[in-house]
Amino acid sequence: EPEVTQTPSHQVTQMGQEVILRCVPISNHLYFYWYRQILGQKVEFLVSFYNNEISEKSEIFDDQFSVERPDGSNFTLKIRSTKLEDSAMYFCASRDGLAGEVGELFFGEGSRLTVL
Amino acid sequence: AQSVTQLDSHVSVSEGTPVLLRCNYSSSYSPSLFWYVQHPNKGLQLLLKYTSAATLVKGINGFEAEFKKSETSFHLTKPSAHMSDAAEYFCVVSPIAGKSTFGDGTTLTVKP
């Protein structure tokens, strides 16, 4: 069964360092997302990506964040200068683009980011 | 605009008794609704989805949900809880395109 894969599963970094979280969405999907979940809190939308550009972003997704689909396969989330409050589980998700239908989101297992 | 309210942050049931996790939604269009489950230290797994077909939706592991437009609800049920059902459950509303919105989650505890 096709799945979304994320790497790394866990990353520990120092405050101020750059972090790149990687995702390989399901191959025929057209919509890509990043969500995050701070420990014990709700799942929060960060950004959606379609047709090689950001389609929507939340107020959390400030200038420190960027996304890229560099090679038609990977979908990356970059945090330029990490802050303590960026510590969270980051989930990548993708879904297909069947016309007139809302497909389910397929989530990866998540990348846990710990900022010290 | 869209929003989701999960009415209970914690639900505790005994093994073998029914489960009811409540979800109300608000949407300016006909929504698609989903329930996801998250076991400890795991990702998010789809339980079931409603996408304007049958209003009673059956999912995995014996879970069901009924879409009630008049009540703007999409409550999740299971006739008999199992210990392995203990997890966090999220109700999600999605438009045709754009972001999906998660409820705050309900923690289900199953007592032996």
CSV table of C-alpha atoms in Angstrom, one decimal:
chain,number,residue,atom,x,y,z
A,1,GLU,CA,0.0,0.0,0.0
A,2,PRO,CA,1.4,3.4,-0.9
A,3,GLU,CA,2.5,5.6,2.0
A,4,VAL,CA,3.9,8.9,2.9
A,5,THR,CA,7.4,8.7,4.3
A,6,GLN,CA,9.2,11.2,6.4
A,7,THR,CA,12.8,11.7,7.5
A,8,PRO,CA,14.3,12.0,10.0
A,9,SER,CA,12.0,10.5,12.5
A,10,HIS,CA,13.6,12.5,15.3
A,11,GLN,CA,16.0,15.5,15.1
A,12,VAL,CA,17.6,17.3,17.9
A,13,THR,CA,19.0,20.7,17.1
A,14,GLN,CA,20.4,23.8,18.8
A,15,MET,CA,18.4,27.0,18.8
A,16,GLY,CA,19.2,29.2,15.8
A,17,GLN,CA,20.2,26.3,13.6
A,18,GLU,CA,18.6,25.5,10.3
A,19,VAL,CA,16.5,22.3,10.0
A,20,ILE,CA,15.2,20.5,6.9
A,21,LEU,CA,12.5,18.0,7.3
A,22,ARG,CA,11.9,15.7,4.3
A,23,CYS,CA,8.8,14.0,3.0
A,24,VAL,CA,8.1,11.7,0.1
A,25,PRO,CA,4.4,12.0,-0.7
A,26,ILE,CA,2.4,9.3,-2.5
A,27,SER,CA,3.5,9.4,-6.1
A,28,ASN,CA,0.2,10.4,-7.9
A,29,HIS,CA,-0.9,12.9,-5.3
A,30,LEU,CA,-1.2,16.5,-6.2
A,31,TYR,CA,-1.8,18.3,-2.9
A,32,PHE,CA,0.9,18.4,-0.2
A,33,TYR,CA,0.7,19.7,3.4
A,34,TRP,CA,2.7,20.3,6.5
A,35,TYR,CA,1.0,20.2,9.9
A,36,ARG,CA,2.6,20.3,13.3
A,37,GLN,CA,1.6,19.1,16.7
A,38,ILE,CA,3.2,20.6,19.8
A,39,LEU,CA,3.3,18.0,22.6
A,40,GLY,CA,-0.1,17.5,24.1
A,41,GLN,CA,-1.8,20.0,21.8
A,42,LYS,CA,-3.9,20.0,18.7
A,43,VAL,CA,-2.7,19.3,15.2
A,44,GLU,CA,-2.2,22.7,13.5
A,45,PHE,CA,-2.1,23.5,9.8
A,46,LEU,CA,1.1,25.1,8.5
A,47,VAL,CA,1.0,25.2,4.8
A,48,SER,CA,-0.5,23.6,1.7
A,49,PHE,CA,1.3,23.2,-1.7
A,50,TYR,CA,-0.2,22.6,-5.1
A,51,ASN,CA,1.1,23.0,-8.6
A,52,ASN,CA,4.5,23.9,-7.4
A,53,GLU,CA,3.5,26.8,-5.2
A,54,ILE,CA,2.1,27.5,-1.8
A,55,SER,CA,-1.7,27.6,-2.0
A,56,GLU,CA,-2.4,28.5,1.6
A,57,LYS,CA,-0.4,29.1,4.8
A,58,SER,CA,-1.2,29.8,8.4
A,59,GLU,CA,0.0,32.6,10.6
A,60,ILE,CA,2.4,30.1,12.1
A,61,PHE,CA,4.2,29.8,8.8
A,62,ASP,CA,6.2,33.0,9.0
A,63,ASP,CA,9.4,34.0,7.2
A,64,GLN,CA,11.4,31.4,9.1
A,65,PHE,CA,9.6,28.6,7.3
A,66,SER,CA,9.8,27.6,3.6
A,67,VAL,CA,8.7,24.6,1.6
A,68,GLU,CA,10.1,23.2,-1.6
A,69,ARG,CA,9.4,20.3,-4.0
A,70,PRO,CA,12.9,20.2,-5.5
A,71,ASP,CA,12.7,17.1,-7.7
A,72,GLY,CA,9.1,16.1,-8.2
A,73,SER,CA,9.4,13.5,-5.5
A,74,ASN,CA,10.5,15.1,-2.2
A,75,PHE,CA,8.6,17.8,-0.3
A,76,THR,CA,10.7,19.6,2.2
A,77,LEU,CA,10.0,21.9,5.1
A,78,LYS,CA,12.9,24.2,6.1
A,79,ILE,CA,13.1,26.2,9.3
A,80,ARG,CA,15.8,28.8,8.9
A,81,SER,CA,16.6,29.6,12.5
A,82,THR,CA,14.9,27.3,14.9
A,83,LYS,CA,13.4,28.6,18.2
A,84,LEU,CA,12.5,26.7,21.3
A,85,GLU,CA,8.9,26.9,20.5
A,86,ASP,CA,9.4,25.1,17.2
A,87,SER,CA,9.8,21.9,19.1
A,88,ALA,CA,7.0,19.7,17.9
A,89,MET,CA,6.0,16.7,15.8
A,90,TYR,CA,5.8,17.7,12.1
A,91,PHE,CA,3.5,15.8,9.9
A,92,CYS,CA,3.6,15.7,6.2
A,93,ALA,CA,0.4,14.8,4.3
A,94,SER,CA,-0.7,14.4,0.7
A,95,ARG,CA,-3.9,13.7,-1.1
A,96,ASP,CA,-4.9,13.1,-4.7
A,97,GLY,CA,-6.8,15.6,-6.8
A,98,LEU,CA,-9.7,13.7,-8.1
A,99,ALA,CA,-12.2,16.3,-9.6
A,100,GLY,CA,-15.2,17.0,-7.4
A,101,GLU,CA,-14.1,14.8,-4.6
A,102,VAL,CA,-12.2,15.4,-1.4
A,103,GLY,CA,-9.7,12.7,-0.9
A,104,GLU,CA,-8.4,11.7,2.4
A,105,LEU,CA,-5.2,13.0,3.7
A,106,PHE,CA,-2.5,10.4,3.9
A,107,PHE,CA,-0.1,11.3,6.7
A,108,GLY,CA,3.5,10.3,7.3
A,109,GLU,CA,4.6,9.0,10.7
A,110,GLY,CA,5.9,12.4,11.6
A,111,SER,CA,9.3,14.0,12.3
A,112,ARG,CA,9.8,14.9,15.9
A,113,LEU,CA,11.9,18.1,16.2
A,114,THR,CA,13.5,19.0,19.5
A,115,VAL,CA,15.1,22.4,19.8
A,116,LEU,CA,17.5,22.9,22.7
B,1,ALA,CA,-14.8,29.4,6.8
B,2,GLN,CA,-14.8,26.1,8.6
B,3,SER,CA,-14.4,24.9,12.1
B,4,VAL,CA,-14.6,21.7,14.1
B,5,THR,CA,-15.5,21.2,17.8
B,6,GLN,CA,-14.9,18.0,19.6
B,7,LEU,CA,-17.1,18.2,22.6
B,8,ASP,CA,-15.2,16.0,24.9
B,9,SER,CA,-11.4,16.3,25.5
B,10,HIS,CA,-11.4,13.0,27.4
B,11,VAL,CA,-13.7,9.9,27.3
B,12,SER,CA,-13.3,6.9,29.5
B,13,VAL,CA,-15.1,3.7,28.9
B,14,SER,CA,-14.9,0.1,30.1
B,15,GLU,CA,-13.8,-2.6,27.8
B,16,GLY,CA,-16.8,-4.1,26.0
B,17,THR,CA,-19.0,-1.0,26.4
B,18,PRO,CA,-20.0,1.4,23.7
B,19,VAL,CA,-17.9,4.3,22.6
B,20,LEU,CA,-19.3,7.7,21.6
B,21,LEU,CA,-16.9,10.6,20.5
B,22,ARG,CA,-18.7,13.7,19.6
B,23,CYS,CA,-17.9,16.1,16.8
B,24,ASN,CA,-19.7,19.2,15.6
B,25,TYR,CA,-18.7,21.2,12.6
B,26,SER,CA,-19.3,24.5,10.9
B,27,SER,CA,-18.8,25.1,7.2
B,28,SER,CA,-20.0,27.5,4.6
B,29,TYR,CA,-20.1,24.7,2.0
B,30,SER,CA,-21.0,21.0,2.0
B,31,PRO,CA,-18.0,19.5,3.8
B,32,SER,CA,-16.2,16.3,3.7
B,33,LEU,CA,-15.6,14.9,7.2
B,34,PHE,CA,-13.0,12.5,8.5
B,35,TRP,CA,-12.0,10.8,11.7
B,36,TYR,CA,-8.4,10.1,12.3
B,37,VAL,CA,-6.8,8.1,15.1
B,38,GLN,CA,-3.4,8.6,16.7
B,39,HIS,CA,-1.8,6.0,18.9
B,40,PRO,CA,0.9,7.1,21.2
B,41,ASN,CA,4.1,8.1,19.4
B,42,LYS,CA,2.5,7.2,16.1
B,43,GLY,CA,1.3,9.0,13.0
B,44,LEU,CA,-2.3,9.7,12.0
B,45,GLN,CA,-4.4,6.9,10.6
B,46,LEU,CA,-7.7,7.4,8.8
B,47,LEU,CA,-10.6,5.6,10.5
B,48,LEU,CA,-13.4,6.7,8.2
B,49,LYS,CA,-14.6,9.5,5.9
B,50,TYR,CA,-17.9,11.1,4.8
B,51,THR,CA,-17.9,12.6,1.3
B,52,SER,CA,-21.6,13.3,0.5
B,53,ALA,CA,-22.5,9.7,-0.2
B,54,ALA,CA,-24.2,7.6,2.5
B,55,THR,CA,-24.7,9.4,5.8
B,56,LEU,CA,-23.8,6.4,7.9
B,57,VAL,CA,-20.2,5.6,7.3
B,58,LYS,CA,-18.4,2.5,8.3
B,59,GLY,CA,-14.7,2.5,9.0
B,60,ILE,CA,-11.9,0.3,10.2
B,61,ASN,CA,-11.9,-1.6,13.5
B,62,GLY,CA,-15.6,-1.5,13.9
B,63,PHE,CA,-16.0,2.2,14.1
B,64,GLU,CA,-18.9,4.1,12.5
B,65,ALA,CA,-20.0,7.7,12.1
B,66,GLU,CA,-23.2,9.3,11.1
B,67,PHE,CA,-23.4,12.6,9.3
B,68,LYS,CA,-26.3,14.7,10.5
B,69,LYS,CA,-26.6,17.9,8.5
B,70,SER,CA,-29.5,19.2,10.6
B,71,GLU,CA,-27.4,18.9,13.7
B,72,THR,CA,-24.1,19.7,12.0
B,73,SER,CA,-22.7,16.6,13.7
B,74,PHE,CA,-20.4,13.7,12.8
B,75,HIS,CA,-20.2,11.6,16.0
B,76,LEU,CA,-18.0,8.5,16.1
B,77,THR,CA,-19.3,5.3,17.6
B,78,LYS,CA,-18.3,1.8,18.3
B,79,PRO,CA,-20.6,-0.8,19.9
B,80,SER,CA,-17.9,-2.5,22.0
B,81,ALA,CA,-14.6,-0.9,23.0
B,82,HIS,CA,-11.4,-2.8,23.0
B,83,MET,CA,-8.3,-2.1,24.9
B,84,SER,CA,-6.4,-1.4,21.7
B,85,ASP,CA,-8.9,1.5,20.9
B,86,ALA,CA,-7.2,3.6,23.5
B,87,ALA,CA,-5.8,6.6,21.5
B,88,GLU,CA,-6.3,10.2,20.5
B,89,TYR,CA,-9.1,10.7,18.0
B,90,PHE,CA,-9.4,13.7,15.7
B,91,CYS,CA,-12.4,14.9,13.7
B,92,VAL,CA,-11.4,16.8,10.6
B,93,VAL,CA,-13.3,18.9,8.1
B,94,SER,CA,-12.0,19.4,4.6
B,95,PRO,CA,-13.0,21.6,1.6
B,96,ILE,CA,-12.5,20.4,-2.0
B,97,ALA,CA,-9.2,22.3,-2.1
B,98,GLY,CA,-7.3,23.9,0.7
B,99,LYS,CA,-6.5,23.1,4.2
B,100,SER,CA,-8.2,20.6,6.4
B,101,THR,CA,-9.1,21.8,9.9
B,102,PHE,CA,-8.6,19.5,12.9
B,103,GLY,CA,-10.6,19.4,16.1
B,104,ASP,CA,-8.8,19.6,19.4
B,105,GLY,CA,-8.9,15.8,19.8
B,106,THR,CA,-10.5,13.4,22.2
B,107,THR,CA,-8.4,11.1,24.3
B,108,LEU,CA,-10.1,7.7,24.7
B,109,THR,CA,-9.2,5.6,27.7
B,110,VAL,CA,-10.4,2.1,27.9
B,111,LYS,CA,-10.5,0.5,31.3
B,112,PRO,CA,-10.2,-3.3,31.7
